[in-house]
PDB file of C-alpha atoms in Angstrom:
ATOM      1  CA  MET A 255     -17.841  26.405   1.061  1.00  0.00           C
ATOM      2  CA  ASP A 256     -17.995  23.137  -0.826  1.00  0.00           C
ATOM      3  CA  LYS A 257     -21.714  22.377  -0.504  1.00  0.00           C
ATOM      4  CA  ILE A 258     -24.967  22.940   1.336  1.00  0.00           C
ATOM      5  CA  ILE A 259     -26.270  19.944   3.285  1.00  0.00           C
ATOM      6  CA  CYS A 260     -30.030  20.020   3.804  1.00  0.00           C
ATOM      7  CA  LEU A 261     -32.295  18.092   6.148  1.00  0.00           C
ATOM      8  CA  GLY A 262     -35.789  17.173   5.021  1.00  0.00           C
ATOM      9  CA  LYS A 263     -38.613  16.415   7.456  1.00  0.00           C
ATOM     10  CA  ASN A 264     -36.732  17.418  10.602  1.00  0.00           C
ATOM     11  CA  TYR A 265     -39.950  18.904  12.047  1.00  0.00           C
ATOM     12  CA  ALA A 266     -42.877  16.551  12.652  1.00  0.00           C
ATOM     13  CA  ASP A 267     -45.415  19.337  12.003  1.00  0.00           C
ATOM     14  CA  HIS A 268     -43.959  19.908   8.514  1.00  0.00           C
ATOM     15  CA  ALA A 269     -44.066  16.181   7.675  1.00  0.00           C
ATOM     16  CA  ALA A 270     -47.725  16.174   8.767  1.00  0.00           C
ATOM     17  CA  GLU A 271     -48.632  19.181   6.611  1.00  0.00           C
ATOM     18  CA  MET A 272     -47.049  17.386   3.626  1.00  0.00           C
ATOM     19  CA  LYS A 273     -49.217  14.348   4.497  1.00  0.00           C
ATOM     20  CA  GLU A 274     -46.114  12.255   5.108  1.00  0.00           C
ATOM     21  CA  LYS A 275     -44.889  10.330   8.127  1.00  0.00           C
ATOM     22  CA  ALA A 276     -42.008  11.831  10.097  1.00  0.00           C
ATOM     23  CA  PRO A 277     -38.986   9.627   9.389  1.00  0.00           C
ATOM     24  CA  GLU A 278     -36.879   7.970  12.083  1.00  0.00           C
ATOM     25  CA  LYS A 279     -34.036  10.169  10.851  1.00  0.00           C
ATOM     26  CA  PRO A 280     -34.422  13.238   8.615  1.00  0.00           C
ATOM     27  CA  VAL A 281     -33.832  12.911   4.883  1.00  0.00           C
ATOM     28  CA  LEU A 282     -30.517  14.345   3.633  1.00  0.00           C
ATOM     29  CA  PHE A 283     -29.905  16.038   0.295  1.00  0.00           C
ATOM     30  CA  LEU A 284     -27.379  18.482  -1.151  1.00  0.00           C
ATOM     31  CA  LYS A 285     -27.495  21.838  -2.864  1.00  0.00           C
ATOM     32  CA  PRO A 286     -24.409  23.064  -4.706  1.00  0.00           C
ATOM     33  CA  GLN A 287     -22.668  26.321  -3.931  1.00  0.00           C
ATOM     34  CA  SER A 288     -24.046  27.718  -7.223  1.00  0.00           C
ATOM     35  CA  SER A 289     -27.588  27.744  -5.756  1.00  0.00           C
ATOM     36  CA  PHE A 290     -26.480  29.934  -2.797  1.00  0.00           C
ATOM     37  CA  ILE A 291     -27.081  33.658  -2.409  1.00  0.00           C
ATOM     38  CA  GLU A 292     -26.445  35.776   0.681  1.00  0.00           C
ATOM     39  CA  ILE A 293     -29.186  38.343   0.920  1.00  0.00           C
ATOM     40  CA  LYS A 294     -28.618  42.019   1.426  1.00  0.00           C
ATOM     41  CA  ASP A 295     -31.313  44.148   3.032  1.00  0.00           C
ATOM     42  CA  ASN A 296     -33.870  45.448   0.512  1.00  0.00           C
ATOM     43  CA  ALA A 297     -32.385  43.324  -2.288  1.00  0.00           C
ATOM     44  CA  ASN A 298     -34.373  41.971  -5.240  1.00  0.00           C
ATOM     45  CA  ILE A 299     -33.860  38.245  -5.861  1.00  0.00           C
ATOM     46  CA  ALA A 300     -34.876  36.773  -9.221  1.00  0.00           C
ATOM     47  CA  LEU A 301     -36.601  33.372  -9.259  1.00  0.00           C
ATOM     48  CA  PRO A 302     -37.617  31.039 -12.146  1.00  0.00           C
ATOM     49  CA  TRP A 303     -41.399  31.572 -12.042  1.00  0.00           C
ATOM     50  CA  ASP A 304     -41.767  29.909 -15.457  1.00  0.00           C
ATOM     51  CA  ARG A 305     -40.847  26.529 -13.882  1.00  0.00           C
ATOM     52  CA  GLY A 306     -43.960  26.302 -11.673  1.00  0.00           C
ATOM     53  CA  THR A 307     -44.983  27.038  -8.108  1.00  0.00           C
ATOM     54  CA  ILE A 308     -42.111  28.032  -5.799  1.00  0.00           C
ATOM     55  CA  HIS A 309     -42.544  27.319  -2.080  1.00  0.00           C
ATOM     56  CA  HIS A 310     -40.608  28.890   0.792  1.00  0.00           C
ATOM     57  CA  GLU A 311     -39.107  26.721   3.524  1.00  0.00           C
ATOM     58  CA  CYS A 312     -37.559  28.801   6.331  1.00  0.00           C
ATOM     59  CA  GLU A 313     -34.693  27.133   8.227  1.00  0.00           C
ATOM     60  CA  VAL A 314     -31.914  27.761  10.734  1.00  0.00           C
ATOM     61  CA  VAL A 315     -28.563  27.520   8.931  1.00  0.00           C
ATOM     62  CA  PHE A 316     -25.227  26.450  10.441  1.00  0.00           C
ATOM     63  CA  LYS A 317     -21.806  27.380   9.074  1.00  0.00           C
ATOM     64  CA  LEU A 318     -19.189  24.762   9.945  1.00  0.00           C
ATOM     65  CA  TYR A 319     -15.454  24.678  10.569  1.00  0.00           C
ATOM     66  CA  LYS A 320     -13.775  21.436  11.662  1.00  0.00           C
ATOM     67  CA  LYS A 321     -17.325  20.043  12.028  1.00  0.00           C
ATOM     68  CA  ASN A 322     -18.156  22.687  14.637  1.00  0.00           C
ATOM     69  CA  ILE A 323     -20.771  25.424  14.354  1.00  0.00           C
ATOM     70  CA  ILE A 324     -18.940  28.725  13.914  1.00  0.00           C
ATOM     71  CA  GLY A 325     -21.894  30.775  12.731  1.00  0.00           C
ATOM     72  CA  ILE A 326     -25.652  30.791  12.446  1.00  0.00           C
ATOM     73  CA  GLY A 327     -28.042  32.322   9.954  1.00  0.00           C
ATOM     74  CA  LEU A 328     -31.556  31.958   8.679  1.00  0.00           C
ATOM     75  CA  GLY A 329     -32.251  30.632   5.226  1.00  0.00           C
ATOM     76  CA  LEU A 330     -34.884  29.786   2.664  1.00  0.00           C
ATOM     77  CA  ASP A 331     -34.675  26.400   0.999  1.00  0.00           C
ATOM     78  CA  LEU A 332     -36.802  27.163  -2.054  1.00  0.00           C
ATOM     79  CA  THR A 333     -38.630  24.301  -3.747  1.00  0.00           C
ATOM     80  CA  LEU A 334     -40.290  23.926  -7.142  1.00  0.00           C
ATOM     81  CA  ARG A 335     -43.260  22.178  -5.514  1.00  0.00           C
ATOM     82  CA  ASP A 336     -45.085  21.013  -8.682  1.00  0.00           C
ATOM     83  CA  VAL A 337     -41.853  19.537 -10.024  1.00  0.00           C
ATOM     84  CA  GLN A 338     -41.081  17.850  -6.693  1.00  0.00           C
ATOM     85  CA  LYS A 339     -44.567  16.328  -6.476  1.00  0.00           C
ATOM     86  CA  LYS A 340     -44.295  14.820  -9.953  1.00  0.00           C
ATOM     87  CA  LEU A 341     -40.800  13.442  -9.284  1.00  0.00           C
ATOM     88  CA  LYS A 342     -41.900  11.877  -5.983  1.00  0.00           C
ATOM     89  CA  GLU A 343     -44.969  10.295  -7.612  1.00  0.00           C
ATOM     90  CA  ASN A 344     -42.697   8.626 -10.161  1.00  0.00           C
ATOM     91  CA  GLY A 345     -40.201   7.472  -7.524  1.00  0.00           C
ATOM     92  CA  HIS A 346     -37.461   9.693  -8.946  1.00  0.00           C
ATOM     93  CA  PRO A 347     -34.886  11.720  -7.013  1.00  0.00           C
ATOM     94  CA  TRP A 348     -36.123  15.266  -6.506  1.00  0.00           C
ATOM     95  CA  GLU A 349     -32.940  17.372  -6.642  1.00  0.00           C
ATOM     96  CA  ILE A 350     -34.243  19.022  -9.823  1.00  0.00           C
ATOM     97  CA  SER A 351     -36.943  20.654  -7.687  1.00  0.00           C
ATOM     98  CA  LYS A 352     -34.424  21.919  -5.123  1.00  0.00           C
ATOM     99  CA  VAL A 353     -31.417  23.043  -7.166  1.00  0.00           C
ATOM    100  CA  PHE A 354     -31.734  26.221  -9.195  1.00  0.00           C
ATOM    101  CA  LYS A 355     -30.164  29.672  -9.079  1.00  0.00           C
ATOM    102  CA  ASN A 356     -31.000  31.486  -5.818  1.00  0.00           C
ATOM    103  CA  SER A 357     -32.723  28.431  -4.317  1.00  0.00           C
ATOM    104  CA  ALA A 358     -30.591  28.633  -1.146  1.00  0.00           C
ATOM    105  CA  ILE A 359     -31.117  32.140   0.232  1.00  0.00           C
ATOM    106  CA  VAL A 360     -29.181  32.857   3.447  1.00  0.00           C
ATOM    107  CA  THR A 361     -28.945  35.888   5.726  1.00  0.00           C
ATOM    108  CA  PRO A 362     -25.486  37.121   6.673  1.00  0.00           C
ATOM    109  CA  ILE A 363     -24.046  34.610   9.152  1.00  0.00           C
ATOM    110  CA  ARG A 364     -23.722  35.730  12.795  1.00  0.00           C
ATOM    111  CA  GLY A 365     -21.551  34.271  15.553  1.00  0.00           C
ATOM    112  CA  THR A 366     -23.199  32.050  18.157  1.00  0.00           C
ATOM    113  CA  ARG A 367     -22.131  34.636  20.786  1.00  0.00           C
ATOM    114  CA  ASP A 368     -24.552  37.104  19.154  1.00  0.00           C
ATOM    115  CA  PHE A 369     -27.499  35.004  20.400  1.00  0.00           C
ATOM    116  CA  ASP A 370     -28.656  34.577  23.996  1.00  0.00           C
ATOM    117  CA  ASN A 371     -29.818  31.008  23.380  1.00  0.00           C
ATOM    118  CA  TRP A 372     -30.002  30.243  19.668  1.00  0.00           C
ATOM    119  CA  GLN A 373     -31.431  26.738  20.085  1.00  0.00           C
ATOM    120  CA  GLU A 374     -34.474  28.094  21.951  1.00  0.00           C
ATOM    121  CA  THR A 375     -34.795  31.424  20.090  1.00  0.00           C
ATOM    122  CA  GLU A 376     -37.795  31.602  17.760  1.00  0.00           C
ATOM    123  CA  PHE A 377     -37.251  32.342  14.093  1.00  0.00           C
ATOM    124  CA  THR A 378     -39.915  33.905  11.892  1.00  0.00           C
ATOM    125  CA  LEU A 379     -40.695  34.211   8.201  1.00  0.00           C
ATOM    126  CA  LYS A 380     -43.153  36.891   7.123  1.00  0.00           C
ATOM    127  CA  VAL A 381     -44.466  37.331   3.593  1.00  0.00           C
ATOM    128  CA  ASN A 382     -45.985  40.754   2.902  1.00  0.00           C
ATOM    129  CA  GLY A 383     -46.176  41.364   6.654  1.00  0.00           C
ATOM    130  CA  GLU A 384     -48.018  38.101   7.433  1.00  0.00           C
ATOM    131  CA  ILE A 385     -46.328  35.448   9.593  1.00  0.00           C
ATOM    132  CA  ARG A 386     -46.078  32.228   7.569  1.00  0.00           C
ATOM    133  CA  GLN A 387     -43.567  30.233   9.614  1.00  0.00           C
ATOM    134  CA  GLN A 388     -42.483  30.512  13.239  1.00  0.00           C
ATOM    135  CA  SER A 389     -40.647  27.955  15.350  1.00  0.00           C
ATOM    136  CA  SER A 390     -37.343  27.188  17.068  1.00  0.00           C
ATOM    137  CA  LEU A 391     -34.649  24.584  16.602  1.00  0.00           C
ATOM    138  CA  SER A 392     -35.644  23.135  19.985  1.00  0.00           C
ATOM    139  CA  LYS A 393     -38.830  21.819  18.304  1.00  0.00           C
ATOM    140  CA  ALA A 394     -36.916  19.914  15.606  1.00  0.00           C
ATOM    141  CA  ILE A 395     -36.618  16.122  15.667  1.00  0.00           C
ATOM    142  CA  MET A 396     -32.791  16.297  15.563  1.00  0.00           C
ATOM    143  CA  LYS A 397     -30.924  18.969  17.483  1.00  0.00           C
ATOM    144  CA  ALA A 398     -27.609  20.633  16.571  1.00  0.00           C
ATOM    145  CA  ASP A 399     -25.048  17.976  17.532  1.00  0.00           C
ATOM    146  CA  GLU A 400     -27.231  15.163  16.194  1.00  0.00           C
ATOM    147  CA  ILE A 401     -27.662  17.018  12.888  1.00  0.00           C
ATOM    148  CA  ILE A 402     -23.915  17.340  12.355  1.00  0.00           C
ATOM    149  CA  HIS A 403     -23.307  13.697  13.332  1.00  0.00           C
ATOM    150  CA  HIS A 404     -26.085  12.523  10.982  1.00  0.00           C
ATOM    151  CA  ALA A 405     -24.749  14.553   8.048  1.00  0.00           C
ATOM    152  CA  ASN A 406     -21.183  13.393   8.724  1.00  0.00           C
ATOM    153  CA  GLU A 407     -22.269   9.744   8.479  1.00  0.00           C
ATOM    154  CA  TYR A 408     -23.049  10.200   4.788  1.00  0.00           C
ATOM    155  CA  PHE A 409     -21.168  13.223   3.440  1.00  0.00           C
ATOM    156  CA  PRO A 410     -17.614  14.518   3.819  1.00  0.00           C
ATOM    157  CA  ILE A 411     -18.012  17.805   5.687  1.00  0.00           C
ATOM    158  CA  CYS A 412     -15.699  20.565   4.479  1.00  0.00           C
ATOM    159  CA  ASP A 413     -14.761  23.798   6.231  1.00  0.00           C
ATOM    160  CA  GLY A 414     -17.258  26.492   5.327  1.00  0.00           C
ATOM    161  CA  ASP A 415     -20.073  24.077   4.452  1.00  0.00           C
ATOM    162  CA  LEU A 416     -23.595  25.146   5.379  1.00  0.00           C
ATOM    163  CA  ILE A 417     -26.288  22.956   6.915  1.00  0.00           C
ATOM    164  CA  PHE A 418     -29.960  23.809   6.433  1.00  0.00           C
ATOM    165  CA  THR A 419     -31.526  22.203   9.512  1.00  0.00           C
ATOM    166  CA  GLY A 420     -35.074  21.563   8.272  1.00  0.00           C
ATOM    167  CA  THR A 421     -38.273  23.570   8.067  1.00  0.00           C
ATOM    168  CA  PRO A 422     -41.294  23.706  10.378  1.00  0.00           C
ATOM    169  CA  ALA A 423     -44.922  23.769   9.249  1.00  0.00           C
ATOM    170  CA  GLY A 424     -46.208  26.736   7.285  1.00  0.00           C
ATOM    171  CA  VAL A 425     -44.454  26.263   3.957  1.00  0.00           C
ATOM    172  CA  GLY A 426     -46.299  27.823   1.067  1.00  0.00           C
ATOM    173  CA  PRO A 427     -46.182  29.482  -2.337  1.00  0.00           C
ATOM    174  CA  LEU A 428     -44.459  32.724  -3.195  1.00  0.00           C
ATOM    175  CA  LYS A 429     -45.398  35.054  -6.025  1.00  0.00           C
ATOM    176  CA  PRO A 430     -43.493  37.767  -7.879  1.00  0.00           C
ATOM    177  CA  ASN A 431     -42.995  40.968  -5.856  1.00  0.00           C
ATOM    178  CA  ASP A 432     -43.625  39.309  -2.487  1.00  0.00           C
ATOM    179  CA  VAL A 433     -41.708  41.039   0.309  1.00  0.00           C
ATOM    180  CA  ILE A 434     -40.016  38.569   2.643  1.00  0.00           C
ATOM    181  CA  GLU A 435     -38.852  39.299   6.186  1.00  0.00           C
ATOM    182  CA  LEU A 436     -36.564  36.896   8.048  1.00  0.00           C
ATOM    183  CA  SER A 437     -36.041  37.343  11.804  1.00  0.00           C
ATOM    184  CA  PHE A 438     -33.995  35.284  14.248  1.00  0.00           C
ATOM    185  CA  GLY A 439     -32.454  36.852  17.359  1.00  0.00           C
ATOM    186  CA  PRO A 440     -30.100  39.597  16.076  1.00  0.00           C
ATOM    187  CA  ILE A 441     -30.913  38.727  12.441  1.00  0.00           C
ATOM    188  CA  HIS A 442     -33.444  40.897  10.589  1.00  0.00           C
ATOM    189  CA  ASN A 443     -33.458  40.949   6.774  1.00  0.00           C
ATOM    190  CA  THR A 444     -36.079  42.124   4.297  1.00  0.00           C
ATOM    191  CA  PHE A 445     -35.976  41.487   0.548  1.00  0.00           C
ATOM    192  CA  ARG A 446     -38.235  41.070  -2.467  1.00  0.00           C
ATOM    193  CA  VAL A 447     -38.540  38.156  -4.871  1.00  0.00           C
ATOM    194  CA  ILE A 448     -38.963  39.147  -8.515  1.00  0.00           C
TER     195      ILE A 448
END
């Protein structure tokens, strides 16, 4: 993996909850490999609580080879929301709010053959047993092929790169010791943030 390519505002309901207009094309930004962590079941993942409020953003994740999807996972694009808000208000880039250790949490990647219909399959994020986010990639503004084409217009795509495909409505704050459950077809992972 060289990088993680992320789409912002690829779900109209998320843009609305952020009180922003859905763009014609989703926003693109990068996370470096150093922000990535593959979660193991029942793991504890440390986060920088001293830097402000941390929001979860649950997303379908693609793993690419020769610009083709070779695997699918579920991920959390974590955001330092207070930092992002301040940066946006000042018209500054907001990578500082998106790039920190463990800010790109991804389940183990599964093959597309492990899903009956991954584009229609609902994914779910629960925090302490409560559903916070639930949607499917079919409800996104851009679908799989369009996402890869859009990313390829602006960034060189390398074998092994990951694409975070955008988050639906329901983003919200996490707190220390929250238990997070990610579910998507054959994927089921539970971990704690500390």
